[in-house]
């Protein structure tokens, strides 16, 4: 009992140690450019957590990372590495955009869900290729998904810049050229903000904050994912295949079937990543549509130890870091990139710490036996 | 004819950074370590190459870039070989880290996040004999010495892998580390070397982009070339000559894509997809069978845990 407690405590400590390590290393950089790290971190916390709208901004930042972390973690649980979450969310976002700007005149309660479904479909489609190649042709999913990420970038670029570019933009005479973007979506495809709901509780967010219902959907999905993994037969199969495909096959589970279903589900979730930005902040898709949520999801999943609730915490932490980065850049002249560096260090130190911890736990268990 | 040779010359310029990085990747992968951090290592090389060239001249730039590429690779080696962390996770983290570091130092050292001041490249050279044949003039005159070096590295890599004790041991470690270990080959140092050599090559390739190609560092100038190099290595079946032809094919596609922009026959985005689509086809066994080293991606420990 005592040992069990010790192990849980150590597991909780791992991410904290990693964060402290990242803070220490980043401090070296901050000192190197002649700033005081303590002051920087203090500014970061005050700026990020000092007002309701800043907290709203953090939640908005965290929203795509929750979906992304869940998508990565689901494939991790099966022992697969879906590095293609990046491409899947790009394709998903475009599918939603397509529904957004081609349809109009239908009620929001049909249009919006349709856009969301389209995004999931796009993600599934882009997840289908690598898992098909994996199961049927034995192609390693990491390499195929990297290639597919780049194919997705090019394809979306083509769709936005050539095929579906909005050519009816009204650009004032002599004031620049039209933007390379899709047409605006119909109002009915946009996700309402959380502001009205929050004002019931006396929290008033300014209009500049784009926190919307996708955050709530992300939380619901987190609970759903937890339920799926630990309380359904399919979840059991996923975990069984993930911990030992050969043993699970002997126990009557068909790993390939589990891989297929699980990976497509992972793709469906990945398709949702960009929607919080697309259907709320932007209202159209352009060439600047944010990249890298897919890759950051890997960091979030690792930080959260592939546990759905851990992922929410990790996503919030990253949302906080990104928000704080804006603060220290504005008020202290410390480059925002310090935070990107910190994220990279956090991932590396989390995985190394987890490895050291894993060996330690094994030794602990051996000693007992 | 002149046009075609011009085209080949430009294809060759596009080939070199991908080729050098792909050759480096061979060392890492044949030793058993997947390196998807190549993109980050190239980016690091591009940045420090420009910084070094600005202060110590082009040769200094290349040396600094190689050293920094090796340093980043060392992180990958420590994390994956010593701590046996998943190689993909480490590679992804390294790409994120390298991106952040490049931007951070760009602001700190150049005062701009996205570009450096312009730098001088190495003196251009002509290839004797070939330069006198008028048809070959575009590819034999006024070229960067790094182009020659890149092509020489193809032969060097082949020789090292096939003819030297070091190469044979490196490959043994990637094929069957347990057997190699039993025969007294130290697995860990060989894997470290494989990864670090790949970092040196990627750093050199990145510096070629900034010092020789554009004469300045521009953020994002690697444009996924690290991943294309990985694709070229796979397409080339983890072999130097194969990687050369694959890199050339991809360089050629890139050279075409720049011309296609004007002609608009095929959208250039589709030409950009060629390396990735071809690699998928190779992996799927449609073009031919890929044969990765047997133990690539699998961490090694004597205890077998």
XYZ file of C-alpha atoms in Angstrom:
674
model
C 0.000 0.000 0.000
C 2.800 2.300 0.970
C 4.656 1.435 -2.217
C 1.584 2.097 -4.360
C 1.271 5.537 -2.791
C 4.937 6.205 -3.390
C 4.595 5.336 -7.076
C 1.589 7.613 -7.585
C 3.398 10.435 -5.832
C 6.414 9.963 -8.068
C 4.229 9.944 -11.168
C 2.715 13.243 -10.141
C 6.152 14.631 -9.448
C 7.505 13.791 -12.920
C 5.838 16.645 -14.828
C 6.550 19.066 -11.996
C 10.245 18.232 -12.025
C 10.240 18.637 -15.810
C 8.621 22.061 -15.561
C 11.104 23.171 -12.913
C 13.972 21.970 -15.080
C 12.584 23.888 -18.065
C 12.165 27.004 -15.933
C 15.768 26.713 -14.751
C 17.174 26.315 -18.281
C 15.008 29.108 -19.671
C 16.213 31.338 -16.855
C 19.728 30.934 -18.170
C 18.586 32.309 -21.528
C 16.725 35.162 -19.883
C 19.789 36.087 -17.845
C 21.865 35.880 -21.017
C 19.828 38.640 -22.623
C 20.190 40.761 -19.511
C 16.782 40.358 -17.895
C 15.816 39.223 -14.433
C 14.101 35.804 -14.609
C 12.156 36.234 -11.364
C 10.709 39.482 -12.635
C 9.876 37.859 -15.965
C 8.008 34.947 -14.398
C 6.245 37.303 -12.021
C 5.068 39.482 -14.912
C 3.966 36.354 -16.715
C 1.771 35.204 -13.868
C 0.323 38.617 -13.106
C -0.426 39.329 -16.745
C -1.950 35.896 -17.434
C -4.034 35.416 -14.356
C -4.695 39.028 -13.414
C -7.965 39.526 -15.269
C -10.998 37.548 -16.380
C -10.417 38.292 -20.055
C -6.847 37.055 -19.840
C -8.048 33.824 -18.260
C -10.647 33.599 -21.038
C -7.813 33.976 -23.526
C -5.928 31.126 -21.843
C -8.967 28.857 -22.128
C -9.312 29.833 -25.795
C -5.620 29.021 -26.343
C -6.055 25.691 -24.584
C -9.093 24.575 -26.613
C -7.334 23.243 -29.740
C -4.664 21.632 -27.571
C -7.272 19.625 -25.649
C -8.556 18.077 -28.879
C -5.054 17.618 -30.195
C -3.790 16.020 -26.986
C -6.748 13.639 -26.884
C -6.242 12.629 -30.524
C -2.540 11.907 -29.974
C -3.147 10.126 -26.671
C -5.780 7.815 -28.155
C -3.341 6.483 -30.715
C -0.603 6.328 -28.078
C -2.835 4.120 -25.968
C -2.931 1.589 -28.818
C 0.832 1.765 -29.143
C 0.595 3.719 -32.397
C 2.079 7.099 -33.081
C -0.275 9.428 -34.868
C 2.086 12.185 -35.899
C -0.411 12.966 -38.642
C -2.740 14.776 -36.275
C -1.280 17.903 -37.860
C -2.444 16.997 -41.372
C -5.731 15.573 -40.142
C -6.731 18.804 -38.450
C -5.770 20.839 -41.491
C -7.928 18.727 -43.775
C -10.699 18.679 -41.157
C -10.623 22.452 -40.886
C -10.879 22.791 -44.622
C -13.841 20.400 -44.801
C -15.622 22.498 -42.168
C -14.707 25.662 -44.038
C -16.141 24.189 -47.230
C -19.453 23.497 -45.517
C -19.241 26.958 -43.996
C -18.912 28.925 -47.202
C -20.842 26.812 -49.686
C -24.063 26.370 -47.735
C -26.275 29.206 -46.671
C -29.870 29.819 -45.744
C -30.123 26.785 -43.489
C -30.743 27.087 -39.757
C -27.718 27.177 -37.445
C -28.740 24.036 -35.576
C -28.242 22.129 -38.822
C -25.424 24.114 -40.409
C -23.020 24.171 -37.459
C -23.296 20.433 -36.645
C -22.869 19.741 -40.338
C -19.631 21.745 -40.368
C -18.413 19.855 -37.298
C -19.268 16.508 -38.864
C -17.501 17.526 -42.055
C -14.372 18.321 -40.019
C -14.479 14.895 -38.401
C -14.958 13.296 -41.782
C -11.926 15.154 -43.126
C -9.837 13.969 -40.193
C -11.017 10.391 -40.665
C -10.203 10.514 -44.357
C -6.662 11.698 -43.690
C -6.220 9.077 -40.950
C -7.515 6.323 -43.197
C -4.544 6.361 -45.570
C -1.784 5.755 -42.985
C -3.718 3.149 -41.016
C -4.659 1.327 -44.205
C -1.012 1.347 -45.268
C 0.021 0.192 -41.805
C -2.401 -2.708 -41.539
C -2.301 -3.883 -45.136
C 1.204 -2.957 -46.211
C 3.155 -2.754 -42.987
C 4.142 0.894 -43.560
C 5.282 2.555 -40.354
C 2.623 5.089 -39.423
C 5.129 7.745 -38.381
C 6.753 8.069 -41.777
C 3.498 7.890 -43.730
C 1.837 10.510 -41.544
C 4.797 12.890 -41.878
C 4.464 12.629 -45.646
C 0.712 13.105 -45.435
C 1.124 16.218 -43.293
C 3.076 17.841 -46.086
C 0.649 16.657 -48.728
C -2.146 18.187 -46.637
C -0.321 21.526 -46.398
C 0.128 21.661 -50.174
C -3.404 20.540 -50.895
C -4.955 23.104 -48.556
C -2.693 25.750 -50.029
C -4.019 24.832 -53.452
C -7.628 24.848 -52.266
C -7.318 28.247 -50.613
C -5.127 29.995 -53.153
C -6.441 28.521 -56.393
C -9.613 26.536 -56.246
C -11.775 28.243 -53.660
C -10.203 31.648 -53.242
C -12.707 34.393 -52.604
C -12.546 36.477 -55.756
C -15.425 38.751 -54.813
C -13.588 40.632 -52.099
C -14.211 44.334 -52.034
C -10.805 45.926 -51.760
C -10.851 49.708 -51.624
C -9.190 51.219 -54.694
C -5.419 51.472 -54.269
C -5.457 49.819 -50.839
C -3.550 46.618 -51.280
C -4.582 43.402 -52.954
C -7.325 40.929 -52.023
C -6.460 38.449 -49.261
C -5.711 34.868 -50.171
C -8.559 33.267 -48.317
C -11.801 31.372 -48.761
C -15.107 33.276 -48.765
C -16.556 34.158 -45.371
C -18.718 31.496 -43.774
C -22.433 31.980 -43.333
C -23.333 33.230 -39.838
C -25.145 29.966 -39.246
C -21.886 27.995 -39.378
C -20.226 30.015 -36.626
C -19.859 28.759 -33.080
C -21.395 31.118 -30.482
C -19.085 32.528 -27.834
C -19.374 31.596 -24.173
C -19.909 35.203 -23.146
C -23.691 35.075 -22.762
C -23.519 31.921 -20.684
C -20.765 33.297 -18.464
C -22.563 36.581 -17.859
C -25.191 34.586 -15.944
C -22.476 33.987 -13.403
C -21.427 37.595 -13.341
C -18.325 37.040 -15.497
C -18.188 39.583 -18.275
C -15.684 38.987 -21.031
C -14.851 41.677 -23.570
C -15.589 41.045 -27.226
C -11.899 40.711 -28.014
C -11.908 37.294 -26.310
C -13.041 34.457 -28.556
C -13.651 31.791 -25.945
C -16.496 29.683 -27.357
C -18.463 26.494 -26.853
C -15.753 24.342 -28.379
C -13.992 24.625 -25.042
C -17.001 22.994 -23.376
C -17.162 20.385 -26.139
C -13.490 19.666 -25.473
C -14.201 19.087 -21.780
C -17.159 16.823 -22.589
C -15.006 14.888 -25.021
C -12.394 14.490 -22.282
C -14.967 12.857 -20.015
C -16.180 10.761 -22.956
C -12.663 9.627 -23.699
C -12.071 8.671 -20.092
C -15.285 6.649 -20.126
C -14.393 5.032 -23.440
C -10.925 3.983 -22.342
C -11.721 2.637 -18.897
C -15.379 1.630 -18.980
C -16.084 0.106 -22.379
C -14.982 -3.158 -24.015
C -13.449 -1.219 -26.901
C -11.422 0.859 -24.458
C -10.187 -2.327 -22.860
C -9.165 -3.652 -26.288
C -7.311 -0.433 -27.027
C -5.328 -0.640 -23.822
C -4.692 -4.341 -24.234
C -3.369 -3.946 -27.761
C -1.312 -0.963 -26.653
C 0.423 -2.797 -23.855
C 1.004 -6.050 -25.722
C -0.369 -6.713 -29.211
C 0.770 -10.345 -29.285
C -0.755 -11.243 -25.947
C -4.010 -9.515 -26.826
C -4.143 -11.437 -30.081
C -3.746 -14.661 -28.148
C -6.625 -13.513 -25.973
C -8.880 -13.253 -29.016
C -8.552 -9.568 -29.858
C -7.797 -8.688 -33.460
C -5.172 -5.927 -33.152
C -5.597 -4.771 -36.744
C -9.303 -4.140 -36.215
C -8.581 -2.193 -33.054
C -5.861 -0.208 -34.834
C -8.252 0.663 -37.633
C -11.142 1.789 -35.474
C -8.959 3.542 -32.917
C -6.881 5.377 -35.488
C -9.929 6.592 -37.388
C -11.428 7.784 -34.117
C -8.173 9.581 -33.391
C -8.443 11.205 -36.825
C -12.039 12.240 -36.170
C -10.985 14.012 -32.976
C -8.015 15.555 -34.787
C -10.439 16.999 -37.317
C -11.959 19.117 -34.550
C -8.715 20.789 -33.447
C -8.866 23.846 -35.667
C -12.577 24.533 -35.358
C -12.404 26.716 -32.277
C -10.279 29.150 -34.250
C -11.883 28.606 -37.636
C -15.567 28.864 -36.742
C -15.179 31.609 -34.199
C -12.060 33.751 -34.525
C -11.518 33.675 -38.296
C -14.817 32.964 -40.027
C -12.807 32.076 -43.136
C -9.721 29.997 -43.866
C -6.586 31.734 -45.089
C -2.936 30.894 -45.607
C -2.109 32.055 -42.089
C -4.377 29.493 -40.489
C -2.437 28.416 -37.387
C -0.086 25.466 -37.906
C 1.583 23.147 -35.417
C -1.379 22.392 -33.131
C -0.910 18.773 -34.155
C 2.714 18.693 -33.062
C 2.000 20.557 -29.865
C -0.626 17.939 -29.114
C 2.194 15.431 -28.764
C 3.699 17.597 -26.041
C 0.326 17.945 -24.363
C -0.360 14.206 -24.455
C 3.065 13.449 -22.986
C 2.722 16.071 -20.270
C -0.696 14.697 -19.412
C 0.683 11.163 -19.276
C -1.929 10.163 -21.912
C -4.637 10.539 -19.294
C -7.637 12.576 -20.568
C -7.805 14.728 -17.451
C -4.060 15.132 -17.377
C -4.313 16.351 -20.963
C -6.743 19.104 -19.981
C -4.308 20.255 -17.290
C -1.397 20.168 -19.720
C -3.402 22.073 -22.354
C -4.246 24.723 -19.775
C -0.573 24.979 -18.816
C 0.420 25.486 -22.457
C -2.423 27.983 -22.902
C -1.098 29.820 -19.874
C 2.490 29.754 -21.197
C 1.413 31.159 -24.554
C -0.600 33.913 -22.947
C 2.210 34.741 -20.523
C 4.632 34.890 -23.443
C 2.603 37.712 -24.972
C 2.787 39.509 -21.637
C 6.538 39.272 -21.135
C 7.160 40.255 -24.724
C 5.021 43.369 -24.409
C 6.047 44.473 -20.946
C 9.587 43.211 -20.572
C 10.923 42.874 -24.084
C 11.658 39.190 -23.593
C 11.114 37.326 -26.874
C 8.008 35.115 -26.879
C 10.189 32.347 -28.261
C 11.550 31.765 -24.783
C 8.258 29.984 -24.200
C 8.605 27.837 -27.313
C 12.052 26.836 -26.077
C 10.537 26.069 -22.692
C 7.928 23.809 -24.303
C 10.630 21.895 -26.141
C 12.631 21.464 -22.951
C 9.510 20.407 -21.047
C 8.808 17.598 -23.538
C 12.379 16.333 -23.450
C 12.649 16.471 -19.676
C 9.213 14.886 -19.185
C 10.124 11.900 -21.331
C 13.546 11.506 -19.784
C 12.144 11.864 -16.263
C 9.393 9.361 -17.075
C 12.005 6.919 -18.302
C 14.161 7.256 -15.207
C 11.066 6.944 -13.062
C 9.912 3.878 -14.991
C 13.218 2.126 -14.330
C 13.070 3.096 -10.682
C 9.540 1.737 -10.272
C 10.548 -1.513 -11.938
C 13.444 -1.888 -9.569
C 11.146 -1.097 -6.659
C 8.737 -3.816 -7.751
C 11.525 -6.322 -8.305
C 12.863 -5.713 -4.838
C 9.463 -6.500 -3.369
C 9.127 -9.747 -5.318
C 19.678 22.932 -74.802
C 20.928 25.915 -72.865
C 17.607 26.095 -71.075
C 17.774 22.465 -70.087
C 21.271 22.878 -68.698
C 20.192 25.958 -66.773
C 17.370 23.880 -65.395
C 19.753 21.081 -64.412
C 22.033 23.574 -62.723
C 19.166 24.929 -60.694
C 17.997 21.377 -59.899
C 21.497 20.624 -58.654
C 21.412 23.622 -56.333
C 18.090 22.412 -54.922
C 19.419 18.863 -54.597
C 22.443 19.621 -52.434
C 20.824 20.534 -49.088
C 18.438 17.586 -49.295
C 21.220 15.247 -50.410
C 23.655 16.168 -47.646
C 20.996 15.848 -44.973
C 19.802 12.530 -46.414
C 23.359 11.179 -46.396
C 23.646 12.151 -42.747
C 20.345 10.480 -42.003
C 21.754 7.242 -43.382
C 24.395 7.140 -40.626
C 21.795 7.681 -37.940
C 19.232 5.249 -39.307
C 21.720 2.526 -40.164
C 22.921 2.702 -36.563
C 19.327 2.156 -35.452
C 18.148 5.641 -34.532
C 15.303 7.342 -36.383
C 16.016 11.021 -36.700
C 12.996 13.153 -37.470
C 14.744 16.045 -35.768
C 16.678 16.635 -39.013
C 14.518 19.615 -39.844
C 15.452 21.272 -36.560
C 19.119 20.448 -37.052
C 19.056 22.004 -40.525
C 17.343 25.073 -39.155
C 20.034 25.329 -36.487
C 22.709 25.015 -39.160
C 21.086 27.684 -41.315
C 20.961 30.126 -38.420
C 24.434 29.584 -36.963
C 25.899 29.348 -40.445
C 24.728 32.872 -41.166
C 25.883 34.103 -37.766
C 29.304 32.518 -38.176
C 29.686 33.757 -41.751
C 28.866 37.274 -40.621
C 31.592 37.317 -37.987
C 34.202 34.803 -39.080
C 33.686 34.492 -42.829
C 31.992 31.696 -44.764
C 34.340 28.923 -43.630
C 33.803 29.943 -40.022
C 30.073 29.899 -40.701
C 30.157 26.344 -41.977
C 32.257 25.146 -39.056
C 29.970 26.792 -36.521
C 26.900 25.366 -38.254
C 28.361 21.862 -38.210
C 29.277 22.190 -34.537
C 25.804 23.426 -33.604
C 24.158 20.695 -35.679
C 26.232 18.157 -33.768
C 25.267 19.730 -30.462
C 21.550 19.450 -31.231
C 22.114 15.881 -32.420
C 23.891 15.146 -29.167
C 20.702 16.018 -27.289
C 18.800 13.568 -29.498
C 21.428 10.916 -28.838
C 21.413 11.379 -25.068
C 17.623 11.275 -24.912
C 17.101 8.322 -27.251
C 20.188 6.181 -26.818
C 21.029 6.651 -23.159
C 17.542 7.235 -21.825
C 15.851 5.083 -24.482
C 13.037 7.546 -24.913
C 10.817 7.101 -27.970
C 12.840 8.426 -30.903
C 9.867 10.093 -32.518
C 8.967 12.001 -29.378
C 12.513 13.229 -29.043
C 12.669 14.225 -32.709
C 9.451 16.217 -32.483
C 10.680 17.962 -29.343
C 13.980 18.780 -31.026
C 12.205 20.377 -33.957
C 10.151 22.537 -31.593
C 13.227 23.399 -29.538
C 15.338 24.263 -32.585
C 12.610 26.511 -33.976
C 12.338 28.371 -30.668
C 16.110 28.675 -30.283
C 16.598 29.956 -33.826
C 13.992 32.677 -33.322
C 15.257 33.534 -29.870
C 18.863 33.918 -30.972
C 17.810 35.700 -34.125
C 16.177 38.383 -32.008
C 19.023 38.412 -29.506
C 21.860 38.475 -32.054
C 20.412 40.060 -35.192
C 17.735 42.184 -33.559
C 15.225 40.680 -36.022
C 13.181 37.524 -35.586
C 13.131 36.447 -39.179
C 16.238 37.508 -41.101
C 19.945 38.099 -40.710
C 22.084 40.701 -42.464
C 23.405 39.423 -45.774
C 26.613 37.385 -45.713
C 29.297 36.468 -48.215
C 29.461 32.972 -49.589
C 32.495 30.867 -50.438
C 34.352 31.822 -53.608
C 32.671 30.213 -56.610
C 34.641 27.674 -58.577
C 34.748 26.212 -62.067
C 35.253 22.566 -62.789
C 38.306 22.148 -65.032
C 37.814 20.431 -68.404
C 34.020 20.297 -68.063
C 33.843 24.073 -68.128
C 35.323 24.076 -71.636
C 32.452 22.055 -73.048
C 29.962 24.724 -73.935
C 26.890 22.594 -73.274
C 27.988 21.823 -69.740
C 28.901 25.387 -68.936
C 25.907 26.159 -66.698
C 26.612 23.222 -64.397
C 30.404 23.468 -64.479
C 31.108 27.139 -63.924
C 30.524 29.494 -61.084
C 29.298 26.860 -58.651
C 29.535 26.576 -54.902
C 32.307 24.312 -53.569
C 29.676 22.774 -51.289
C 28.001 21.305 -54.364
C 31.210 19.443 -55.135
C 31.563 18.466 -51.491
C 27.981 17.156 -51.402
C 28.604 14.928 -54.392
C 31.903 13.707 -52.957
C 30.099 12.856 -49.724
C 27.966 10.362 -51.644
C 31.069 8.343 -52.490
C 32.600 8.893 -49.083
C 29.445 7.660 -47.369
C 29.327 4.600 -49.604
C 32.959 3.860 -48.864
C 32.557 4.363 -45.126
C 29.487 2.119 -44.906
C 30.678 -0.665 -47.176
C 34.446 -0.720 -46.865
C 35.435 0.380 -43.403
C 35.279 -1.438 -40.105
C 33.461 1.540 -38.643
C 30.726 1.292 -41.294
C 30.258 -2.438 -40.897
C 29.966 -2.100 -37.142
C 27.592 0.834 -37.465
C 25.305 -1.225 -39.693
C 25.558 -4.256 -37.427
C 24.404 -2.131 -34.515
C 21.373 -1.051 -36.507
C 20.516 -4.497 -37.800
C 20.999 -6.582 -34.710
C 22.365 -4.748 -31.688
C 22.264 -7.798 -29.446
C 24.410 -9.806 -31.841
C 26.778 -6.881 -32.299
C 27.040 -6.458 -28.550
C 27.771 -10.156 -28.117
C 30.604 -9.829 -30.624
C 32.067 -6.975 -28.618
C 30.850 -4.005 -30.665
C 29.836 -1.268 -28.274
C 26.297 -0.399 -29.296
C 25.888 2.863 -27.403
C 28.966 4.725 -28.763
C 28.169 3.659 -32.335
C 24.616 4.929 -32.069
C 25.882 8.185 -30.581
C 28.258 8.568 -33.502
C 25.546 7.765 -36.046
C 23.250 10.428 -34.645
C 26.000 13.029 -34.250
C 27.243 12.531 -37.817
C 23.696 13.078 -39.042
C 23.596 16.312 -37.031
C 26.871 17.469 -38.584
C 25.563 16.779 -42.104
C 22.225 18.473 -41.414
C 24.060 21.486 -39.957
C 26.251 21.697 -43.060
C 23.207 21.437 -45.325
C 21.398 24.151 -43.402
C 24.422 26.425 -43.633
C 24.543 25.830 -47.389
C 21.035 27.278 -47.579
C 21.878 30.434 -45.665
C 25.503 31.051 -46.690
C 25.549 29.865 -50.303
C 21.982 29.820 -51.514
C 20.336 33.003 -50.240
C 23.319 34.717 -48.601
C 21.306 35.365 -45.471
C 19.321 33.547 -42.831
C 15.578 33.704 -43.352
C 13.226 32.144 -40.861
C 11.605 28.965 -42.142
C 14.089 28.725 -45.005
C 14.411 24.975 -44.523
C 10.763 24.622 -45.603
C 10.461 21.016 -44.565
C 13.675 20.020 -46.378
C 14.651 17.943 -43.346
C 11.578 15.836 -43.901
C 12.188 15.695 -47.647
C 15.677 14.436 -46.848
C 14.144 11.721 -44.714
C 11.892 10.893 -47.652
C 14.887 10.856 -50.013
C 16.740 8.490 -47.734
C 13.756 6.127 -47.613
C 13.233 6.425 -51.356
C 16.912 5.662 -51.750
C 16.458 2.565 -49.630
C 18.858 3.726 -46.868
C 21.728 3.672 -49.424
C 24.006 6.574 -50.506
C 23.608 6.180 -54.267
C 19.889 5.638 -53.998
C 19.609 8.706 -51.801
C 21.528 10.710 -54.356
C 19.103 9.866 -57.154
C 16.102 10.435 -54.928
C 17.453 13.800 -53.766
C 18.132 14.749 -57.356
C 14.621 13.775 -58.365
C 13.219 15.907 -55.560
C 15.579 18.793 -56.374
C 14.500 18.560 -59.976
C 10.835 18.656 -58.955
C 11.537 21.754 -56.907
C 13.347 23.432 -59.772
C 10.416 22.642 -62.044
C 7.912 23.872 -59.492
C 9.449 27.332 -59.576
C 9.015 27.496 -63.334
C 5.554 26.007 -63.258
C 4.363 28.921 -61.141
C 4.524 31.097 -64.224
C 3.218 28.608 -66.754
C 0.267 27.406 -64.648
C -0.079 24.106 -66.504
C -0.019 22.081 -63.299
C -0.580 23.871 -59.998
C 2.840 24.061 -58.386
C 1.460 22.796 -55.094
C 1.051 19.416 -56.753
C 4.654 19.386 -57.846
C 5.650 20.167 -54.273
C 3.843 16.980 -53.233
C 5.977 14.744 -55.472
C 8.608 13.768 -52.857
C 5.992 12.854 -50.310
C 3.706 10.987 -52.665
C 6.608 9.024 -54.164
C 7.843 8.098 -50.711
C 4.400 6.859 -49.726
C 4.289 4.762 -52.889
C 7.708 3.283 -52.148
C 6.737 2.491 -48.586
C 3.507 0.906 -49.765
C 5.576 -1.303 -52.065
C 3.937 0.106 -55.183
C 7.199 1.306 -56.703
C 9.474 -1.207 -55.009
C 10.068 -2.695 -51.613
C 11.635 -0.589 -48.889
C 14.146 -2.275 -46.616
C 14.798 -0.313 -43.470
C 17.492 -1.481 -41.024
C 15.933 -4.199 -38.902
C 16.328 -2.494 -35.547
C 15.745 1.130 -36.481
C 13.551 2.884 -33.951
C 14.044 0.308 -31.239
C 16.021 1.421 -28.172
C 18.670 -1.006 -27.014
C 19.576 -2.087 -23.542
C 21.465 -5.154 -22.410
C 18.806 -6.041 -19.874
C 16.255 -6.041 -22.690
C 13.719 -3.886 -20.854
